[in-house]
PDB file of C-alpha atoms in Angstrom:
ATOM      1  CA  UNK A  11       0.000   0.000   0.000  1.00  0.00           C
ATOM      2  CA  UNK A  12       1.397   3.387  -1.018  1.00  0.00           C
ATOM      3  CA  UNK A  13       0.163   6.205   1.189  1.00  0.00           C
ATOM      4  CA  UNK A  14      -0.584   9.222  -0.979  1.00  0.00           C
ATOM      5  CA  UNK A  15      -1.177   7.239  -4.167  1.00  0.00           C
ATOM      6  CA  UNK A  16      -3.725   4.495  -3.590  1.00  0.00           C
ATOM      7  CA  UNK A  17      -7.298   3.393  -4.225  1.00  0.00           C
ATOM      8  CA  UNK A  18      -9.247   1.648  -1.480  1.00  0.00           C
ATOM      9  CA  UNK A  19     -12.642  -0.006  -1.325  1.00  0.00           C
ATOM     10  CA  UNK A  20     -15.445   1.698   0.578  1.00  0.00           C
ATOM     11  CA  UNK A  21     -16.366  -0.621   3.435  1.00  0.00           C
ATOM     12  CA  UNK A  22     -19.588   1.023   4.650  1.00  0.00           C
ATOM     13  CA  UNK A  23     -22.174   3.413   3.251  1.00  0.00           C
ATOM     14  CA  UNK A  24     -25.192   5.256   4.628  1.00  0.00           C
ATOM     15  CA  UNK A  25     -28.440   3.552   3.599  1.00  0.00           C
ATOM     16  CA  UNK A  26     -30.550   4.774   0.692  1.00  0.00           C
ATOM     17  CA  UNK A  27     -33.546   5.035   3.052  1.00  0.00           C
ATOM     18  CA  UNK A  28     -31.697   7.522   5.268  1.00  0.00           C
ATOM     19  CA  UNK A  29     -30.496   9.458   2.239  1.00  0.00           C
ATOM     20  CA  UNK A  30     -34.099   9.869   1.081  1.00  0.00           C
ATOM     21  CA  UNK A  31     -35.241  10.974   4.538  1.00  0.00           C
ATOM     22  CA  UNK A  32     -32.453  13.527   4.956  1.00  0.00           C
ATOM     23  CA  UNK A  33     -33.023  14.912   1.450  1.00  0.00           C
ATOM     24  CA  UNK A  34     -36.330  16.358   2.690  1.00  0.00           C
ATOM     25  CA  UNK A  35     -34.705  18.264   5.568  1.00  0.00           C
ATOM     26  CA  UNK A  36     -33.039  21.701   5.444  1.00  0.00           C
ATOM     27  CA  UNK A  37     -29.281  21.516   5.926  1.00  0.00           C
ATOM     28  CA  UNK A  38     -29.544  24.316   8.512  1.00  0.00           C
ATOM     29  CA  UNK A  39     -31.771  22.190  10.742  1.00  0.00           C
ATOM     30  CA  UNK A  40     -29.518  19.160  10.399  1.00  0.00           C
ATOM     31  CA  UNK A  41     -26.608  21.404  11.377  1.00  0.00           C
ATOM     32  CA  UNK A  42     -28.501  22.659  14.433  1.00  0.00           C
ATOM     33  CA  UNK A  43     -29.100  19.055  15.449  1.00  0.00           C
ATOM     34  CA  UNK A  44     -25.329  18.533  15.347  1.00  0.00           C
ATOM     35  CA  UNK A  45     -24.815  21.491  17.730  1.00  0.00           C
ATOM     36  CA  UNK A  46     -23.658  23.754  14.862  1.00  0.00           C
ATOM     37  CA  UNK A  47     -20.135  22.351  15.197  1.00  0.00           C
ATOM     38  CA  UNK A  48     -19.668  21.029  11.649  1.00  0.00           C
ATOM     39  CA  UNK A  49     -19.573  22.836   8.304  1.00  0.00           C
ATOM     40  CA  UNK A  50     -17.847  22.621   4.950  1.00  0.00           C
ATOM     41  CA  UNK A  51     -17.080  26.334   5.023  1.00  0.00           C
ATOM     42  CA  UNK A  52     -18.516  29.355   3.217  1.00  0.00           C
ATOM     43  CA  UNK A  53     -16.166  28.950   0.244  1.00  0.00           C
ATOM     44  CA  UNK A  54     -18.177  25.972  -1.010  1.00  0.00           C
ATOM     45  CA  UNK A  55     -20.842  27.564  -3.173  1.00  0.00           C
ATOM     46  CA  UNK A  56     -23.615  26.160  -5.327  1.00  0.00           C
ATOM     47  CA  UNK A  57     -22.692  25.788  -8.998  1.00  0.00           C
ATOM     48  CA  UNK A  58     -26.013  24.289 -10.155  1.00  0.00           C
ATOM     49  CA  UNK A  59     -29.371  25.954 -10.720  1.00  0.00           C
ATOM     50  CA  UNK A  60     -31.564  24.297  -8.121  1.00  0.00           C
ATOM     51  CA  UNK A  61     -32.058  21.127  -6.123  1.00  0.00           C
ATOM     52  CA  UNK A  62     -30.515  19.488  -3.083  1.00  0.00           C
ATOM     53  CA  UNK A  63     -27.485  17.270  -2.658  1.00  0.00           C
ATOM     54  CA  UNK A  64     -27.839  14.032  -0.693  1.00  0.00           C
ATOM     55  CA  UNK A  65     -25.925  10.775  -0.864  1.00  0.00           C
ATOM     56  CA  UNK A  66     -23.073   8.670   0.502  1.00  0.00           C
ATOM     57  CA  UNK A  67     -19.585  10.106   0.148  1.00  0.00           C
ATOM     58  CA  UNK A  68     -17.042   8.673  -2.238  1.00  0.00           C
ATOM     59  CA  UNK A  69     -13.952  10.545  -1.084  1.00  0.00           C
ATOM     60  CA  UNK A  70     -10.988  11.709  -3.140  1.00  0.00           C
ATOM     61  CA  UNK A  71      -7.770  13.378  -2.033  1.00  0.00           C
ATOM     62  CA  UNK A  72      -6.128  15.012  -5.038  1.00  0.00           C
ATOM     63  CA  UNK A  73      -3.082  17.073  -5.815  1.00  0.00           C
ATOM     64  CA  UNK A  74      -4.203  20.667  -6.442  1.00  0.00           C
ATOM     65  CA  UNK A  75      -5.125  21.136 -10.092  1.00  0.00           C
ATOM     66  CA  UNK A  76      -4.957  17.406 -10.921  1.00  0.00           C
ATOM     67  CA  UNK A  77      -8.051  15.324 -11.685  1.00  0.00           C
ATOM     68  CA  UNK A  78      -6.676  11.846 -12.439  1.00  0.00           C
ATOM     69  CA  UNK A  79      -8.179  10.410  -9.248  1.00  0.00           C
ATOM     70  CA  UNK A  80     -11.440  12.266  -9.820  1.00  0.00           C
ATOM     71  CA  UNK A  81     -11.744  10.561 -13.215  1.00  0.00           C
ATOM     72  CA  UNK A  82     -11.200   7.190 -11.523  1.00  0.00           C
ATOM     73  CA  UNK A  83     -13.730   8.018  -8.811  1.00  0.00           C
ATOM     74  CA  UNK A  84     -16.414   8.699 -11.429  1.00  0.00           C
ATOM     75  CA  UNK A  85     -15.639   5.314 -12.982  1.00  0.00           C
ATOM     76  CA  UNK A  86     -15.968   3.675  -9.553  1.00  0.00           C
ATOM     77  CA  UNK A  87     -19.076   5.529  -8.382  1.00  0.00           C
ATOM     78  CA  UNK A  88     -22.294   3.726  -7.631  1.00  0.00           C
ATOM     79  CA  UNK A  89     -25.593   5.385  -8.613  1.00  0.00           C
ATOM     80  CA  UNK A  90     -26.492   7.908  -5.919  1.00  0.00           C
ATOM     81  CA  UNK A  91     -22.923   8.538  -4.739  1.00  0.00           C
ATOM     82  CA  UNK A  92     -21.655  12.026  -3.944  1.00  0.00           C
ATOM     83  CA  UNK A  93     -18.027  12.458  -4.978  1.00  0.00           C
ATOM     84  CA  UNK A  94     -16.186  14.658  -2.477  1.00  0.00           C
ATOM     85  CA  UNK A  95     -12.754  15.953  -3.497  1.00  0.00           C
ATOM     86  CA  UNK A  96     -10.165  17.665  -1.343  1.00  0.00           C
ATOM     87  CA  UNK A  97      -7.811  19.352  -3.786  1.00  0.00           C
ATOM     88  CA  UNK A  98      -6.494  21.907  -1.347  1.00  0.00           C
ATOM     89  CA  UNK A  99      -8.896  24.667  -2.376  1.00  0.00           C
ATOM     90  CA  UNK A 100      -6.595  25.732  -5.203  1.00  0.00           C
ATOM     91  CA  UNK A 101      -8.231  27.781  -7.969  1.00  0.00           C
ATOM     92  CA  UNK A 102      -5.361  27.841 -10.457  1.00  0.00           C
ATOM     93  CA  UNK A 103      -6.672  24.886 -12.473  1.00  0.00           C
ATOM     94  CA  UNK A 104     -10.167  23.444 -12.702  1.00  0.00           C
ATOM     95  CA  UNK A 105     -10.935  19.909 -11.550  1.00  0.00           C
ATOM     96  CA  UNK A 106     -13.775  19.197 -13.984  1.00  0.00           C
ATOM     97  CA  UNK A 107     -15.885  20.661 -16.743  1.00  0.00           C
ATOM     98  CA  UNK A 108     -18.770  19.879 -19.075  1.00  0.00           C
ATOM     99  CA  UNK A 109     -17.581  16.505 -20.392  1.00  0.00           C
ATOM    100  CA  UNK A 110     -16.850  15.015 -16.980  1.00  0.00           C
ATOM    101  CA  UNK A 111     -20.150  16.361 -15.682  1.00  0.00           C
ATOM    102  CA  UNK A 112     -22.087  14.738 -18.532  1.00  0.00           C
ATOM    103  CA  UNK A 113     -20.302  11.419 -17.955  1.00  0.00           C
ATOM    104  CA  UNK A 114     -21.011  11.558 -14.221  1.00  0.00           C
ATOM    105  CA  UNK A 115     -24.693  12.172 -14.875  1.00  0.00           C
ATOM    106  CA  UNK A 116     -24.700   9.164 -17.210  1.00  0.00           C
ATOM    107  CA  UNK A 117     -23.113   7.104 -14.408  1.00  0.00           C
ATOM    108  CA  UNK A 118     -25.823   8.123 -11.933  1.00  0.00           C
ATOM    109  CA  UNK A 119     -23.602  10.231  -9.682  1.00  0.00           C
ATOM    110  CA  UNK A 120     -25.800  12.265  -7.310  1.00  0.00           C
ATOM    111  CA  UNK A 121     -23.462  15.253  -7.119  1.00  0.00           C
ATOM    112  CA  UNK A 122     -20.044  16.655  -6.312  1.00  0.00           C
ATOM    113  CA  UNK A 123     -18.374  18.619  -3.529  1.00  0.00           C
ATOM    114  CA  UNK A 124     -15.102  20.032  -4.824  1.00  0.00           C
ATOM    115  CA  UNK A 125     -12.494  21.805  -2.737  1.00  0.00           C
ATOM    116  CA  UNK A 126     -11.243  23.261  -5.987  1.00  0.00           C
ATOM    117  CA  UNK A 127     -12.534  24.915  -9.150  1.00  0.00           C
ATOM    118  CA  UNK A 128     -14.764  24.015 -12.090  1.00  0.00           C
ATOM    119  CA  UNK A 129     -14.925  25.320 -15.635  1.00  0.00           C
ATOM    120  CA  UNK A 130     -17.734  25.415 -18.242  1.00  0.00           C
ATOM    121  CA  UNK A 131     -19.817  27.041 -15.532  1.00  0.00           C
ATOM    122  CA  UNK A 132     -22.836  27.709 -17.773  1.00  0.00           C
ATOM    123  CA  UNK A 133     -23.154  23.976 -18.427  1.00  0.00           C
ATOM    124  CA  UNK A 134     -23.201  23.209 -14.714  1.00  0.00           C
ATOM    125  CA  UNK A 135     -26.246  25.454 -14.463  1.00  0.00           C
ATOM    126  CA  UNK A 136     -27.856  23.964 -17.568  1.00  0.00           C
ATOM    127  CA  UNK A 137     -27.250  20.307 -16.618  1.00  0.00           C
ATOM    128  CA  UNK A 138     -28.244  21.067 -13.015  1.00  0.00           C
ATOM    129  CA  UNK A 139     -26.525  18.225 -11.189  1.00  0.00           C
ATOM    130  CA  UNK A 140     -25.941  19.337  -7.580  1.00  0.00           C
ATOM    131  CA  UNK A 141     -22.347  20.580  -7.475  1.00  0.00           C
ATOM    132  CA  UNK A 142     -20.592  22.687  -4.849  1.00  0.00           C
ATOM    133  CA  UNK A 143     -17.130  24.111  -5.508  1.00  0.00           C
ATOM    134  CA  UNK A 144     -14.950  26.969  -4.324  1.00  0.00           C
ATOM    135  CA  UNK A 145     -14.473  28.761  -7.619  1.00  0.00           C
ATOM    136  CA  UNK A 146     -14.329  28.881 -11.408  1.00  0.00           C
ATOM    137  CA  UNK A 147     -11.401  29.076 -13.813  1.00  0.00           C
ATOM    138  CA  UNK A 148     -10.994  28.410 -17.526  1.00  0.00           C
ATOM    139  CA  UNK A 149      -7.606  26.774 -16.994  1.00  0.00           C
ATOM    140  CA  UNK A 150      -7.827  23.016 -17.331  1.00  0.00           C
ATOM    141  CA  UNK A 151      -6.459  20.298 -15.022  1.00  0.00           C
ATOM    142  CA  UNK A 152      -3.485  17.968 -15.162  1.00  0.00           C
ATOM    143  CA  UNK A 153      -3.792  14.180 -15.053  1.00  0.00           C
ATOM    144  CA  UNK A 154      -0.658  12.911 -13.383  1.00  0.00           C
ATOM    145  CA  UNK A 155      -1.664  12.159  -9.785  1.00  0.00           C
ATOM    146  CA  UNK A 156      -0.863  11.311  -7.115  1.00  0.00           C
ATOM    147  CA  UNK A 157      -3.973  11.043  -4.970  1.00  0.00           C
ATOM    148  CA  UNK A 158      -6.151   8.715  -2.929  1.00  0.00           C
ATOM    149  CA  UNK A 159      -9.696   7.362  -3.141  1.00  0.00           C
ATOM    150  CA  UNK A 160     -11.833   6.237  -0.206  1.00  0.00           C
ATOM    151  CA  UNK A 161      -9.671   7.727   2.541  1.00  0.00           C
ATOM    152  CA  UNK A 162     -10.756  10.205   5.248  1.00  0.00           C
ATOM    153  CA  UNK A 163     -10.555  13.810   4.063  1.00  0.00           C
ATOM    154  CA  UNK A 164     -11.347  17.181   5.600  1.00  0.00           C
ATOM    155  CA  UNK A 165     -12.877  20.354   4.168  1.00  0.00           C
ATOM    156  CA  UNK A 166     -12.443  23.432   6.363  1.00  0.00           C
ATOM    157  CA  UNK A 167     -12.241  21.166   9.412  1.00  0.00           C
ATOM    158  CA  UNK A 168     -15.249  19.030   8.423  1.00  0.00           C
ATOM    159  CA  UNK A 169     -14.004  15.440   8.438  1.00  0.00           C
ATOM    160  CA  UNK A 170     -15.567  13.112   5.865  1.00  0.00           C
ATOM    161  CA  UNK A 171     -15.142   9.357   5.874  1.00  0.00           C
ATOM    162  CA  UNK A 172     -16.070   7.172   2.907  1.00  0.00           C
ATOM    163  CA  UNK A 173     -19.777   6.339   3.129  1.00  0.00           C
ATOM    164  CA  UNK A 174     -20.713   9.291   5.352  1.00  0.00           C
ATOM    165  CA  UNK A 175     -23.857  11.177   4.379  1.00  0.00           C
ATOM    166  CA  UNK A 176     -23.249  14.327   2.326  1.00  0.00           C
ATOM    167  CA  UNK A 177     -25.926  17.025   2.261  1.00  0.00           C
ATOM    168  CA  UNK A 178     -26.081  20.345   0.458  1.00  0.00           C
ATOM    169  CA  UNK A 179     -28.589  23.081  -0.280  1.00  0.00           C
ATOM    170  CA  UNK A 180     -28.518  26.848  -0.751  1.00  0.00           C
ATOM    171  CA  UNK A 181     -27.183  27.251   2.806  1.00  0.00           C
ATOM    172  CA  UNK A 182     -24.083  25.119   2.194  1.00  0.00           C
ATOM    173  CA  UNK A 183     -22.640  21.631   2.593  1.00  0.00           C
ATOM    174  CA  UNK A 184     -22.670  19.306   5.595  1.00  0.00           C
ATOM    175  CA  UNK A 185     -21.324  15.819   6.315  1.00  0.00           C
ATOM    176  CA  UNK A 186     -23.189  13.558   8.742  1.00  0.00           C
ATOM    177  CA  UNK A 187     -21.088  10.680  10.130  1.00  0.00           C
ATOM    178  CA  UNK A 188     -22.602   7.366   9.154  1.00  0.00           C
ATOM    179  CA  UNK A 189     -22.605   6.072  12.747  1.00  0.00           C
ATOM    180  CA  UNK A 190     -24.556   9.128  13.958  1.00  0.00           C
ATOM    181  CA  UNK A 191     -26.979   9.455  11.046  1.00  0.00           C
ATOM    182  CA  UNK A 192     -29.971   7.750  12.690  1.00  0.00           C
ATOM    183  CA  UNK A 193     -29.657   9.862  15.839  1.00  0.00           C
ATOM    184  CA  UNK A 194     -29.174  13.094  13.894  1.00  0.00           C
ATOM    185  CA  UNK A 195     -32.200  12.316  11.735  1.00  0.00           C
ATOM    186  CA  UNK A 196     -34.416  11.751  14.786  1.00  0.00           C
ATOM    187  CA  UNK A 197     -33.298  15.054  16.337  1.00  0.00           C
ATOM    188  CA  UNK A 198     -33.786  16.941  13.087  1.00  0.00           C
ATOM    189  CA  UNK A 199     -37.235  15.483  12.487  1.00  0.00           C
ATOM    190  CA  UNK A 200     -38.248  16.588  16.007  1.00  0.00           C
ATOM    191  CA  UNK A 201     -36.888  20.071  15.284  1.00  0.00           C
ATOM    192  CA  UNK A 202     -38.868  20.190  12.056  1.00  0.00           C
ATOM    193  CA  UNK A 203     -42.065  19.373  13.944  1.00  0.00           C
ATOM    194  CA  UNK A 204     -41.328  22.078  16.521  1.00  0.00           C
ATOM    195  CA  UNK A 205     -40.685  24.657  13.815  1.00  0.00           C
ATOM    196  CA  UNK A 206     -43.939  23.732  12.065  1.00  0.00           C
ATOM    197  CA  UNK A 207     -45.811  24.408  15.297  1.00  0.00           C
ATOM    198  CA  UNK A 208     -43.967  27.712  15.728  1.00  0.00           C
ATOM    199  CA  UNK A 209     -44.797  28.769  12.169  1.00  0.00           C
ATOM    200  CA  UNK A 210     -48.462  27.975  12.786  1.00  0.00           C
ATOM    201  CA  UNK A 211     -48.365  30.143  15.924  1.00  0.00           C
ATOM    202  CA  UNK A 212     -46.736  33.002  13.988  1.00  0.00           C
ATOM    203  CA  UNK A 213     -49.432  32.840  11.334  1.00  0.00           C
ATOM    204  CA  UNK A 214     -52.130  32.746  14.037  1.00  0.00           C
ATOM    205  CA  UNK A 215     -50.602  35.673  15.934  1.00  0.00           C
ATOM    206  CA  UNK A 216     -50.071  33.584  19.079  1.00  0.00           C
ATOM    207  CA  UNK A 217     -46.288  33.180  18.976  1.00  0.00           C
ATOM    208  CA  UNK A 218     -44.775  33.486  22.484  1.00  0.00           C
ATOM    209  CA  UNK A 219     -41.895  36.017  22.473  1.00  0.00           C
ATOM    210  CA  UNK A 220     -41.424  36.266  26.236  1.00  0.00           C
ATOM    211  CA  UNK A 221     -38.150  34.358  25.989  1.00  0.00           C
ATOM    212  CA  UNK A 222     -36.429  37.401  24.409  1.00  0.00           C
ATOM    213  CA  UNK A 223     -36.868  39.702  27.433  1.00  0.00           C
ATOM    214  CA  UNK A 224     -36.208  36.808  29.787  1.00  0.00           C
ATOM    215  CA  UNK A 225     -32.851  36.168  28.077  1.00  0.00           C
ATOM    216  CA  UNK A 226     -31.908  39.863  28.141  1.00  0.00           C
ATOM    217  CA  UNK A 227     -32.690  40.145  31.849  1.00  0.00           C
ATOM    218  CA  UNK A 228     -30.811  36.935  32.634  1.00  0.00           C
ATOM    219  CA  UNK A 229     -27.771  38.321  30.816  1.00  0.00           C
ATOM    220  CA  UNK A 230     -27.923  41.622  32.700  1.00  0.00           C
ATOM    221  CA  UNK A 231     -28.912  43.886  29.826  1.00  0.00           C
ATOM    222  CA  UNK A 232     -29.945  47.435  30.870  1.00  0.00           C
ATOM    223  CA  UNK A 233     -33.495  48.069  29.654  1.00  0.00           C
ATOM    224  CA  UNK A 234     -35.827  51.111  29.752  1.00  0.00           C
ATOM    225  CA  UNK A 235     -38.669  51.335  32.270  1.00  0.00           C
ATOM    226  CA  UNK A 236     -41.715  49.338  31.364  1.00  0.00           C
ATOM    227  CA  UNK A 237     -39.776  46.649  29.480  1.00  0.00           C
TER     228      UNK A 237
END
């Protein structure tokens, strides 16, 4: 085994049932249910037109500006996989463009999270596969390696293991560890129910706002008379 230039098998993967359940939940609420401690960072922005990202991670660690391992990952991907690439956040060369995107769609890839750049940006909008990346450049990639597939990677401190659940919407990208996915889903579903009740109270004009003044007083905030 050659650390830094190797391809491994993915041993575990989040279930398709959980993927479908999470796909209906806002990423922000899933994040809240994980104590707001995990995020892919604000540099990862949506490159597609609309739609959510949800699926098990197929991880890639690539040399900045090189997409040899990304090509191999697309060949290896199972339908529904999200290919997650740590290429160091470099924007000098793109990692993929229109042709790779079309091939990935044909392969059934559910989306991409790229710590690097894309090119052919208009086609990413037109084809509308969920893709998050950190930038755009017309300069193409190299194909020399090295790199690794199905190893733990990290994006802005967010650790992703092969098979973890990847989520993305207009608020950003989040990884849910496979071993915690059931628990996080239960917490998020409960939060969704609570927010639905709160929205109903807002619409009915019965929303309780007493907690605001209670928090201010508890924190010692000076307030005018009568408040």
